[in-house]
Coordinates of C-alpha atoms in Angstrom, one line a residue:
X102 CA 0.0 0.0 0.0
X103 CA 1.1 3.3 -0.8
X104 CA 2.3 5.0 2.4
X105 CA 1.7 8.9 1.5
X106 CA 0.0 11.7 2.9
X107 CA -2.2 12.7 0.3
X108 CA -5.9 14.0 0.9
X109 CA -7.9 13.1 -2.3
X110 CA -10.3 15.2 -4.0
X111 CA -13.9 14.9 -4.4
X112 CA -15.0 13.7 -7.9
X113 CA -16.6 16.7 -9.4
X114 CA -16.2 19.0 -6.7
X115 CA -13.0 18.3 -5.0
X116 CA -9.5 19.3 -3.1
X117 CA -7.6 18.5 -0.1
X118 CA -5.7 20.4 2.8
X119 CA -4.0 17.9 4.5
X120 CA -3.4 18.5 8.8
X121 CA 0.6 18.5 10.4
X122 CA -0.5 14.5 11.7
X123 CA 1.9 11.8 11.9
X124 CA 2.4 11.7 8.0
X125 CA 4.1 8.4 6.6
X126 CA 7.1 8.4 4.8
X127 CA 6.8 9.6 0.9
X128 CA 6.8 7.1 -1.6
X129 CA 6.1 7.0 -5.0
X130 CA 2.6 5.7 -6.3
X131 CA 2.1 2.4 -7.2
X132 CA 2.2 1.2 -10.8
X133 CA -1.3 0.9 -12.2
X134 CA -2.2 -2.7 -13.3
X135 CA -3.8 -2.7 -16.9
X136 CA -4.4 -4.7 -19.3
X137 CA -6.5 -4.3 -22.8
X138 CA -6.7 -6.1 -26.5
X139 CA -6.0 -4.3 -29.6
X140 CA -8.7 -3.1 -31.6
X141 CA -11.5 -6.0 -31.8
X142 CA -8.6 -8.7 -31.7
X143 CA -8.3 -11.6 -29.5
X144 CA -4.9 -11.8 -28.9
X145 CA -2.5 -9.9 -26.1
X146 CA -2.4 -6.6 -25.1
X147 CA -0.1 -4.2 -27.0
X148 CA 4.1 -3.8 -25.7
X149 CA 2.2 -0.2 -24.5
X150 CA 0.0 -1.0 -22.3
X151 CA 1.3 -1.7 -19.0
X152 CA 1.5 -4.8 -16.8
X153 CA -1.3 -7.1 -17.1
X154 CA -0.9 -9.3 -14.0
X155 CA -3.1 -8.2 -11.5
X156 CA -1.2 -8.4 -7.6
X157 CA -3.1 -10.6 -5.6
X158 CA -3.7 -8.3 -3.5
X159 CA -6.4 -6.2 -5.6
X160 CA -8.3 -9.3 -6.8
X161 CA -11.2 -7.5 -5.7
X162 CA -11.5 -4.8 -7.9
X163 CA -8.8 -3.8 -11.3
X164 CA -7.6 -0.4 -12.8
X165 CA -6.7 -1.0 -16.5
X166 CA -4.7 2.2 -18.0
X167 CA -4.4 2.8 -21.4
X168 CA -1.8 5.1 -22.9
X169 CA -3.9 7.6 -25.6
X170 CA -2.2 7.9 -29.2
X171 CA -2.8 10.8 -31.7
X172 CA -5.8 10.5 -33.5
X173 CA -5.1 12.0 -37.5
X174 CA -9.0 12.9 -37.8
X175 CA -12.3 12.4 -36.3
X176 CA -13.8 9.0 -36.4
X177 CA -16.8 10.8 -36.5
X178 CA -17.3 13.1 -39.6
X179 CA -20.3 14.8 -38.0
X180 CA -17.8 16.4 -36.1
X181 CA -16.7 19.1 -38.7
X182 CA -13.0 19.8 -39.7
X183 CA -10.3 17.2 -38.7
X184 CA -9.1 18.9 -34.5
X185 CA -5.6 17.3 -33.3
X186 CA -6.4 15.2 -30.6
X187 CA -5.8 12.0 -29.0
X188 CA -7.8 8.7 -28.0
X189 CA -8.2 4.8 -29.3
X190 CA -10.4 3.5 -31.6
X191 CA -12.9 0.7 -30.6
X192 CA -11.2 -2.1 -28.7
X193 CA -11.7 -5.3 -26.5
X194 CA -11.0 -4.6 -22.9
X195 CA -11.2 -6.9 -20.1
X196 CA -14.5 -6.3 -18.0
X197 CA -14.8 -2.3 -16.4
X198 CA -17.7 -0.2 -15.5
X199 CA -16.2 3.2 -14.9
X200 CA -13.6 5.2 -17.0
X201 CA -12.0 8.4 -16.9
X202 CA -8.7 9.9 -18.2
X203 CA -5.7 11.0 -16.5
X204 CA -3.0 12.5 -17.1
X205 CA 0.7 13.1 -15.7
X206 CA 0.8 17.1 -14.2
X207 CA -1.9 17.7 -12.0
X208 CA -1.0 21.4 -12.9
X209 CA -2.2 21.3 -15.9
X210 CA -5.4 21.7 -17.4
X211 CA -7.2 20.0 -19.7
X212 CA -9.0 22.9 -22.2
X213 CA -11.3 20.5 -24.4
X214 CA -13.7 17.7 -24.7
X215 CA -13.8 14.1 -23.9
X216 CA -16.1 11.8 -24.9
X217 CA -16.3 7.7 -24.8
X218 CA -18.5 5.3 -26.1
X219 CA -18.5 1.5 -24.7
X220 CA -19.8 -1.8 -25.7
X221 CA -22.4 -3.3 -23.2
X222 CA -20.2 -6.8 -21.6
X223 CA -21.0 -9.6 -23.7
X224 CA -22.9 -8.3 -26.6
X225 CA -22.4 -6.4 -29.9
X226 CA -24.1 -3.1 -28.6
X227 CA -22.3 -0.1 -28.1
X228 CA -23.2 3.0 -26.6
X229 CA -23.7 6.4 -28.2
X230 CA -20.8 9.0 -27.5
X231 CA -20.9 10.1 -23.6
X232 CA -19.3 13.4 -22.7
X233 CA -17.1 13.1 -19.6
X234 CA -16.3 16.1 -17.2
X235 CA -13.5 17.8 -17.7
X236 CA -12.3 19.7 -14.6
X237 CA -9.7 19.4 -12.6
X238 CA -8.5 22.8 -11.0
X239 CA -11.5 22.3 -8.3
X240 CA -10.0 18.3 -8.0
X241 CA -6.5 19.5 -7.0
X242 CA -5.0 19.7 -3.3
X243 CA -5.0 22.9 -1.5
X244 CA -2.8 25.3 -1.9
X245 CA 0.7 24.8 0.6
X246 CA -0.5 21.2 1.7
X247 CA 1.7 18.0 1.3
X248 CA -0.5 16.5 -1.6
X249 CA 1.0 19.3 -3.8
X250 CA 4.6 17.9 -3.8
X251 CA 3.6 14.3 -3.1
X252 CA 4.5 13.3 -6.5
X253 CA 2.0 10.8 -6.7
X254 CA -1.2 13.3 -7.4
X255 CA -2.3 13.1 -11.3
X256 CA -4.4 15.4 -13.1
X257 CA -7.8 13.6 -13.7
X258 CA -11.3 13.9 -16.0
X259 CA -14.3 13.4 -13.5
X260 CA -14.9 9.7 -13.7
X261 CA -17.9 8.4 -15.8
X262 CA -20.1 4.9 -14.5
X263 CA -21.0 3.1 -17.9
X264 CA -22.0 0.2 -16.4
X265 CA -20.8 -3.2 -16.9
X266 CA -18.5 -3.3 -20.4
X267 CA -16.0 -5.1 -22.5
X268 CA -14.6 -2.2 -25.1
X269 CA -14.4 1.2 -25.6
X270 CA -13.3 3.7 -27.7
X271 CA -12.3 7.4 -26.6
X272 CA -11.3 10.5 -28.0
X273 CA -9.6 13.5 -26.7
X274 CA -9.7 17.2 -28.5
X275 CA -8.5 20.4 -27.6
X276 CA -10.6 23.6 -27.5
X277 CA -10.4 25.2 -30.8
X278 CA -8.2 28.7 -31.3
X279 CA -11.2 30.9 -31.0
X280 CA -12.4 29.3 -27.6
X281 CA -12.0 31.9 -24.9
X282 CA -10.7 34.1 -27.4
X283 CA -7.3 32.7 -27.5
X284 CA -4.9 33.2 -30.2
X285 CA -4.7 29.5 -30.5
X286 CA -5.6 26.0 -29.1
X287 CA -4.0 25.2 -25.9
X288 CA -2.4 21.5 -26.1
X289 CA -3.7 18.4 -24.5
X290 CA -1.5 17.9 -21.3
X291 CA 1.3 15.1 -21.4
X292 CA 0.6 11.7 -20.3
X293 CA -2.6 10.8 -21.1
X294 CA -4.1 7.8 -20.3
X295 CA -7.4 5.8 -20.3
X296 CA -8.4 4.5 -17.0
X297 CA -10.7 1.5 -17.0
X298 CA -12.0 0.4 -13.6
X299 CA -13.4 -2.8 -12.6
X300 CA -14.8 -2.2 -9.1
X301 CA -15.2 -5.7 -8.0
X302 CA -17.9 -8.5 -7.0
X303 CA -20.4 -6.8 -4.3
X304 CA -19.9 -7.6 -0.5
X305 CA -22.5 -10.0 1.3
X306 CA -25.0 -9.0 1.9
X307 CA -25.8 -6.6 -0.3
X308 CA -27.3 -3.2 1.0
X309 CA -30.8 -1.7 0.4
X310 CA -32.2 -1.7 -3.0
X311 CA -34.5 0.3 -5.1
X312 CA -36.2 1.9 -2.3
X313 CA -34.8 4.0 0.5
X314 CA -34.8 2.5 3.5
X315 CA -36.9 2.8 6.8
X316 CA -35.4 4.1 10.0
X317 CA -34.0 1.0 12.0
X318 CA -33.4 0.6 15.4
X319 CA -30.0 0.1 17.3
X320 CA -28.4 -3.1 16.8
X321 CA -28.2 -5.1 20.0
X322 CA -24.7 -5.0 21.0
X323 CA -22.8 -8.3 19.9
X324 CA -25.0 -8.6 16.4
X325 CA -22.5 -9.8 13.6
X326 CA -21.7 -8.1 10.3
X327 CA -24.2 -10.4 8.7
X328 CA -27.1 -9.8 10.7
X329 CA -26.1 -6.3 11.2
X330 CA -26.8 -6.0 7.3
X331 CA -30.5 -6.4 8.0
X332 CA -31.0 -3.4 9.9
X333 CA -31.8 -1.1 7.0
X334 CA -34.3 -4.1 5.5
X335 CA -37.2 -3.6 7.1
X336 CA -38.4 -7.2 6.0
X337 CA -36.2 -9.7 7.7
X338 CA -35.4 -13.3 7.0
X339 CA -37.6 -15.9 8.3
X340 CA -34.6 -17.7 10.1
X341 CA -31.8 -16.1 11.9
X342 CA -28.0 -16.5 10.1
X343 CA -25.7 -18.7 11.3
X344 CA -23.3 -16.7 13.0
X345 CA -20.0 -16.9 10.9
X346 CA -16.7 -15.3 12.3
X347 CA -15.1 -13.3 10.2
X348 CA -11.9 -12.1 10.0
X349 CA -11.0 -8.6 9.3
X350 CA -7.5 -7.1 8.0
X351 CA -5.8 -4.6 9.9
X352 CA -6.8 -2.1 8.0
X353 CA -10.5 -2.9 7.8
X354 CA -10.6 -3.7 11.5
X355 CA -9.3 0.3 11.9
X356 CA -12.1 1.5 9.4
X357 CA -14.4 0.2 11.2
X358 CA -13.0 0.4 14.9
X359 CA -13.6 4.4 14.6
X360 CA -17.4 3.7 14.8
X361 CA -17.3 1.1 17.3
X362 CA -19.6 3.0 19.7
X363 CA -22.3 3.0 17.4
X364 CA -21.8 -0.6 15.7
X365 CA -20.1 -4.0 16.6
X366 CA -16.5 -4.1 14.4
X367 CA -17.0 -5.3 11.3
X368 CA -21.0 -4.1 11.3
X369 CA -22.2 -3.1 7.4
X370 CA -24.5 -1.1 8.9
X371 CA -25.2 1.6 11.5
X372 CA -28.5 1.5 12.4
X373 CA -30.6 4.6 12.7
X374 CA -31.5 6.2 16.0
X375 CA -35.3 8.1 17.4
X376 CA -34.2 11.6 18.0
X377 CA -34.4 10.6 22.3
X378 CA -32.0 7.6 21.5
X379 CA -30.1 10.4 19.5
X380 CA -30.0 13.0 22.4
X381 CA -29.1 10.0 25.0
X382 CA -25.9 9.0 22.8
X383 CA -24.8 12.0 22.3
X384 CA -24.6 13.0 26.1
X385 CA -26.9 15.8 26.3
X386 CA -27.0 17.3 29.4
X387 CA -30.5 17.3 31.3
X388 CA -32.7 20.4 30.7
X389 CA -30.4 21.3 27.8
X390 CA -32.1 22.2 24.3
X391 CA -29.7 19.6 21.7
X392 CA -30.6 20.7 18.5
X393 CA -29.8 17.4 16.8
X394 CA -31.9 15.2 13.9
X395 CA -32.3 11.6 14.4
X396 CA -29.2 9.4 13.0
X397 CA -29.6 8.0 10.0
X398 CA -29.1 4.8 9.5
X399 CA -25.8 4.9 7.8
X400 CA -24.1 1.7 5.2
X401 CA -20.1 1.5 6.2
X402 CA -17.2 1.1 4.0
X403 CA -17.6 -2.4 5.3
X404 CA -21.0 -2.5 3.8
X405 CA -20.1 -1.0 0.2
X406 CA -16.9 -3.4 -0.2
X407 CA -14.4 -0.6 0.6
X408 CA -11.2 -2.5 0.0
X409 CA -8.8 -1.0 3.1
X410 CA -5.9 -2.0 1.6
X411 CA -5.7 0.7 -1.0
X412 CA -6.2 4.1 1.2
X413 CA -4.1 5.6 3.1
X414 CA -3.5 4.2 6.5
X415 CA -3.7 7.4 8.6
X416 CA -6.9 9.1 9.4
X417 CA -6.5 13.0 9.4
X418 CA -8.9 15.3 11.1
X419 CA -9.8 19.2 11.7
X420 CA -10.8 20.6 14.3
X421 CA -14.8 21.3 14.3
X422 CA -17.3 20.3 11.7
X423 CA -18.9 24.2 10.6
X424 CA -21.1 23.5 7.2
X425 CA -21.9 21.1 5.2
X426 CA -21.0 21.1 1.4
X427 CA -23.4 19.5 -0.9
X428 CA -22.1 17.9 -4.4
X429 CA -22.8 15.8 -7.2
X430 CA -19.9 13.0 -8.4
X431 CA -21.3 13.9 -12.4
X432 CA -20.6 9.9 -12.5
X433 CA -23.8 10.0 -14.7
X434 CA -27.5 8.9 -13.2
X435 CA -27.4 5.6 -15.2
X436 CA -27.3 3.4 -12.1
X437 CA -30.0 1.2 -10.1
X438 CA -29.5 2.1 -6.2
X439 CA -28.4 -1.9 -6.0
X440 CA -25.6 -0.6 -8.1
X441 CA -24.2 2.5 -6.0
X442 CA -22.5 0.1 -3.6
X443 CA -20.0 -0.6 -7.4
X444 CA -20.4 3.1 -8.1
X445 CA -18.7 3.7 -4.6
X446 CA -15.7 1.4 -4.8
X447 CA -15.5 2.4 -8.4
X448 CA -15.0 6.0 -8.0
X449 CA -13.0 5.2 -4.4
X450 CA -10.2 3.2 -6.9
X451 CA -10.2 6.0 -9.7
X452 CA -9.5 8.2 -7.0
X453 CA -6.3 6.5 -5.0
X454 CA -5.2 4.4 -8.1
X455 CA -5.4 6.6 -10.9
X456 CA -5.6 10.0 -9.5
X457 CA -3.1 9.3 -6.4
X458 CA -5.4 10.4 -3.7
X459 CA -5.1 9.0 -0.1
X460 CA -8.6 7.7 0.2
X461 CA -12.0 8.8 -1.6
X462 CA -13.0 12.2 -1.0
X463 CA -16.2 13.1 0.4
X464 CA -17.0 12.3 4.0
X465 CA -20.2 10.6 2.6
X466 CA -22.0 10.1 -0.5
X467 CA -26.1 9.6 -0.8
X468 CA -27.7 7.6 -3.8
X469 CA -30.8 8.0 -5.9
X470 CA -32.9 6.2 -3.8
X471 CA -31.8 8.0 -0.4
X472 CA -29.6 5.6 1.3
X473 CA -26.5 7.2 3.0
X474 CA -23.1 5.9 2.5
X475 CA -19.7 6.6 4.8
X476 CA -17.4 8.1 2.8
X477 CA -13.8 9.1 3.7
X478 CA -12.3 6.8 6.0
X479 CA -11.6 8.3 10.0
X480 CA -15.4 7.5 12.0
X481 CA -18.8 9.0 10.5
X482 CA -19.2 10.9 14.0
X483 CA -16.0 12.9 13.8
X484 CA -14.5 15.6 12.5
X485 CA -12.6 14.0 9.6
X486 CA -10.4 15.6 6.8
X487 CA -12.2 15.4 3.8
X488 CA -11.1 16.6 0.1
X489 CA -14.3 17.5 -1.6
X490 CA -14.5 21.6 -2.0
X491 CA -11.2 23.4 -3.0
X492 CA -9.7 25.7 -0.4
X493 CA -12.9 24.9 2.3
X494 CA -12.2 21.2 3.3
X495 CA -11.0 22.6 6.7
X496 CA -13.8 22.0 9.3
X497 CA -16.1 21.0 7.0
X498 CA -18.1 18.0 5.5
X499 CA -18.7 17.0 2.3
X500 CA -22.0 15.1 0.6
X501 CA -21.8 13.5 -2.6
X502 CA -25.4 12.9 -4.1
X503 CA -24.1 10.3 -6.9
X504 CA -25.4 11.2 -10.4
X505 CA -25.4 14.7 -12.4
X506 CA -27.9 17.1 -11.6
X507 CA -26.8 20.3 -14.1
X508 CA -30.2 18.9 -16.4
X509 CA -31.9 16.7 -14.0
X510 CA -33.8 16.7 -11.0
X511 CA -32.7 15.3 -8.2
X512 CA -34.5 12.5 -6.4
X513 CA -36.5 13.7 -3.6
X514 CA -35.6 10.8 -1.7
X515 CA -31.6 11.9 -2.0
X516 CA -32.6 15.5 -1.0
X517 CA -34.5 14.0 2.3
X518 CA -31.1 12.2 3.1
X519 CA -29.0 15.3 2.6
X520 CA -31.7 16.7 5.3
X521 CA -31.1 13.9 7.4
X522 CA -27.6 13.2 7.3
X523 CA -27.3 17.1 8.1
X524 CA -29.7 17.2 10.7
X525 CA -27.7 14.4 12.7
X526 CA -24.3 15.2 11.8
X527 CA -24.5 19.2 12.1
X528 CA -26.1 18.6 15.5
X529 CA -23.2 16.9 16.8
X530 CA -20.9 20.3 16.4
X531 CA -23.9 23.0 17.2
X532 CA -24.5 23.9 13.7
X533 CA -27.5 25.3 12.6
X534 CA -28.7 23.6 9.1
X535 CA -30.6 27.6 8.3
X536 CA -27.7 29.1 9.9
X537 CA -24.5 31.4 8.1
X538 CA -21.2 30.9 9.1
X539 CA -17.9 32.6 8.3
X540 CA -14.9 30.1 6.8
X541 CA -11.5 31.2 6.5
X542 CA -10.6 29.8 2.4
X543 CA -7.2 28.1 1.9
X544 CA -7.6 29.8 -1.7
X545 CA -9.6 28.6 -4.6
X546 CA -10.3 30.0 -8.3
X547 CA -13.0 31.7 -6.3
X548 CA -11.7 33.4 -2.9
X549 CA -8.1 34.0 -2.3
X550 CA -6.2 32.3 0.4
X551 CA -6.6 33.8 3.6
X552 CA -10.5 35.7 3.0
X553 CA -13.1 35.1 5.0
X554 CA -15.8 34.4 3.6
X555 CA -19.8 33.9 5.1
X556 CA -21.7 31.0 3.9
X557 CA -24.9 28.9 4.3
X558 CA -24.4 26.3 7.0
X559 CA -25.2 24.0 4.2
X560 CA -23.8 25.1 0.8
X561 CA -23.1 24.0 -2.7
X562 CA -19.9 23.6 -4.1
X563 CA -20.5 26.4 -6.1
X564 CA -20.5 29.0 -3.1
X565 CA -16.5 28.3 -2.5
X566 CA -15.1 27.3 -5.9
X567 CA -16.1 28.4 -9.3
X568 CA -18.1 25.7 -10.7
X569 CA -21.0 23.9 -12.0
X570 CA -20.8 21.3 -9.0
X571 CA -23.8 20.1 -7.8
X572 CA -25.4 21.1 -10.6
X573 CA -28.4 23.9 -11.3
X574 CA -31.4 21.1 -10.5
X575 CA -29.8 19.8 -7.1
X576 CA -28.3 23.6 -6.0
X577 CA -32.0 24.5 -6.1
X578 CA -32.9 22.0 -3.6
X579 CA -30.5 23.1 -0.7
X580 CA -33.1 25.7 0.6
X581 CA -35.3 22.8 1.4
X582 CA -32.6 20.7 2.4
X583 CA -31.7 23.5 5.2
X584 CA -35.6 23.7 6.4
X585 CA -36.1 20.3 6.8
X586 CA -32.9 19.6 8.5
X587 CA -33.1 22.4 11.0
X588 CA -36.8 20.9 11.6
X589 CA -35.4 17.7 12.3
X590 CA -33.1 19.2 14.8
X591 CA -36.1 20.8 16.7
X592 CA -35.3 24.6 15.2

């Protein structure tokens, strides 16, 4: 495992400021496993394409990366003119559902388009041409913080979930001269590459489907993983589990040992709390007015699949958690809810394998159907570091509502979890869900290092950092968001 301080960024909304903690020795990032076929051919992978073997070690889940080559005109003719660019035509690649593309300098921007198209796994059917984000100065480590000079950090396209697949074909174009009225067309950065990630078989069992799920009570104390997993199902089996021992890395034993107060180690779940069983955990004194929601019931990295083993081992914290930042991972909304658990450890590898984070970034991530993830590794009651809004990721949290929301409205189920995960998590540091607060910014393409700047408790990405992030539909939910969560607190 790569043993480097490096606070990852947030998918579409994303950067890190990393704290003075222990930080482990610097070491350079691991060599991506990858392995595709030429174009429609059977045989081996090309000498360019990089090793093929995959380390035992991350049987769970793969990273193929593809080197891009320079494309002498558009595949498509609908396109116009012949634009310098560079991709791969159509080719066989070994099973992927997410892609994205890299590149070497995380300086450096990428000023044009990319757009994929993918063959469905086992078939003949391939997908229209899918525009993938391009950003990647609000995915980049604060200013001054370790992650900077790390050497490990790539520059990265936001990734894309295509769903289960066995080729692709990609193409890469700069911005034309007369784009932002430049003299002319900027080149692509150096390095490209074609990231193709595999995120794995699901854990068992798997976590709530299509619908959200009800509030569920406590666990009893000593209830396995297994049976644990039942506690957002509000229809459980007819017989009880056997009760299996399992045993845990190191690593996953320390993901989950942060929650311990709330679930047994190893638990896939923690179960949701009545606002009294809230206020009783959380030590209120009597007489006192607590202003905290109900806890959600919340699935772990244990219940998504998080594979420990790639993150980095240290947990880093701030000091206070003062607002909320709401995203979207513009990962696309073609996914089932039965899928997000994939979508999770997908976008979790693009992050530390090809972009050279140290663990995903947002503290937690919601799907279309409302269920509430744990995100960044460190405990989902504390103050952890996360790296999801450029220049703000000090005393903050960040909430990823998985999907793209620029065009589409976001489900009201995912909006009621923002309220609910808000409610609780606010609550536990005195924040007011319909309150402003003033943030010092670590600087951003927005605010300059060192301004103070006042914000909604509960803000978009686009109130610290220039961008579309979370998108015009789901931005125009937050007002909501804040009343209902400051109701559930009792404001």
């Amino acid at each position: 495992m790569r043993a480097l301080l490096v606070t990852s960024v947030g998918i579409t909304c994303a950067a890190a400021l990393t704290l003075p903690l222990a930080a482990p020795a610097q070491s350079a990032p691991p060599p991506h496993s990858a392995s595709a076929l030429p174009p429609e051919s059977p045989g081996a992978g090309p000498p360019s394409v990089r090793a093929a073997a995959l380390p035992a070690a991350e049987s769970e889940g793969s990273t193929q990366s593809l080197p891009l080559e320079p494309l002498a005109a558009p595949s498509d003719r609908s396109m116009g003119p012949a634009t310098a660019g560079q991709g791969l035509e159509r080719r066989t690649a070994r099973p992927f559902s997410l892609v994205g593309v890299v590149w070497d300098d995380a300086e450096t921007e990428l000023h044009g388009t990319v757009q994929v198209r993918t063959r469905a796994a086992g078939s003949a059917n391939w997908s229209d041409w899918q525009d993938v984000e391009t950003h990647n100065a609000e995915h980049a480590a604060d200013l001054g913080s370790d992650e900077r000079s790390s050497g490990a950090v790539r520059g990265a396209t936001a990734p894309l979930w295509v769903g289960a697949s066995d080729g692709v074909e990609v193409r890469v174009r700069p911005e034309p001269a007369d784009a932002q009225d430049r003299s002319e067309a900027v080149p692509l950065p150096e390095g490209l590459s074609l990231e193709l990630v595999d995120p794995g078989p699901d854990p068992a069992p798997e976590p709530a489907g299509e619908a959200a799920p009800e509030p569920a009570r406590a666990a009893p104390v000593g209830r396995t993983a297994t049976t644990a997993a039942f506690a957002l199902n509000p229809s459980p089996p007819t017989t009880t589990p056997a009760v299996v021992p399992e045993v845990l890395t190191a690593e996953a034993e320390a993901a989950s040992a942060v929650n311990a107060e709330l679930a047994p180690l190893g638990a896939s779940v923690i179960p949701a709390l009545t606002k009294a069983e809230t206020e009783e955990a959380a030590n209120v004194a009597p007489g006192a007015k607590p202003y905290i929601g109900p806890r959600p019931g919340i699935i772990t990295r244990k219940g998504w699949g998080a594979d420990e083993r790639l993150r980095e081992r240290q947990f880093a914290y701030t000091k206070t958690v003062k607002a909320a930042f709401v995203h979207h991972s513009a990962t696309g909304n073609n996914y089932t809810c039965k899928q997000a658990p994939s979508v999770l450890r997908s976008i979790y590898r693009y992050h530390v394998k090809s972009s050279g984070w140290r663990d995903f970034g947002y503290n937690f991530a919601v799907d279309k159907c409302g269920n509430i993830y744990e995100g960044r590794a460190g405990g989902v009651t504390k103050a952890v570091l996360g790296a999801h809004t450029l220049g703000f990721n000090s005393n903050t949290m960040g909430i990823a509502v998985l999907g793209s929301y620029s065009s589409t409205n976001p489900p009201a189920a995912a909006v009621t979890a923002v309220s609910k995960l808000t409610a609780w998590k606010l609550g536990l540091f005195g924040a007011n869900p319909k309150g402003k607060v003033t943030l010092t910014s670590g600087g951003s393409n927005k605010y300059k290092a060192g301004a103070k700047v006042k914000m909604n408790v509960i803000s978009g990405h686009r109130d610290g950092f220039a961008t579309e992030c979370p998108g015009a539909r789901l931005y125009k939910k937050l007002g909501k968001a804040r009343t209902s969560s400051a109701k559930l607190q009792g404001r």
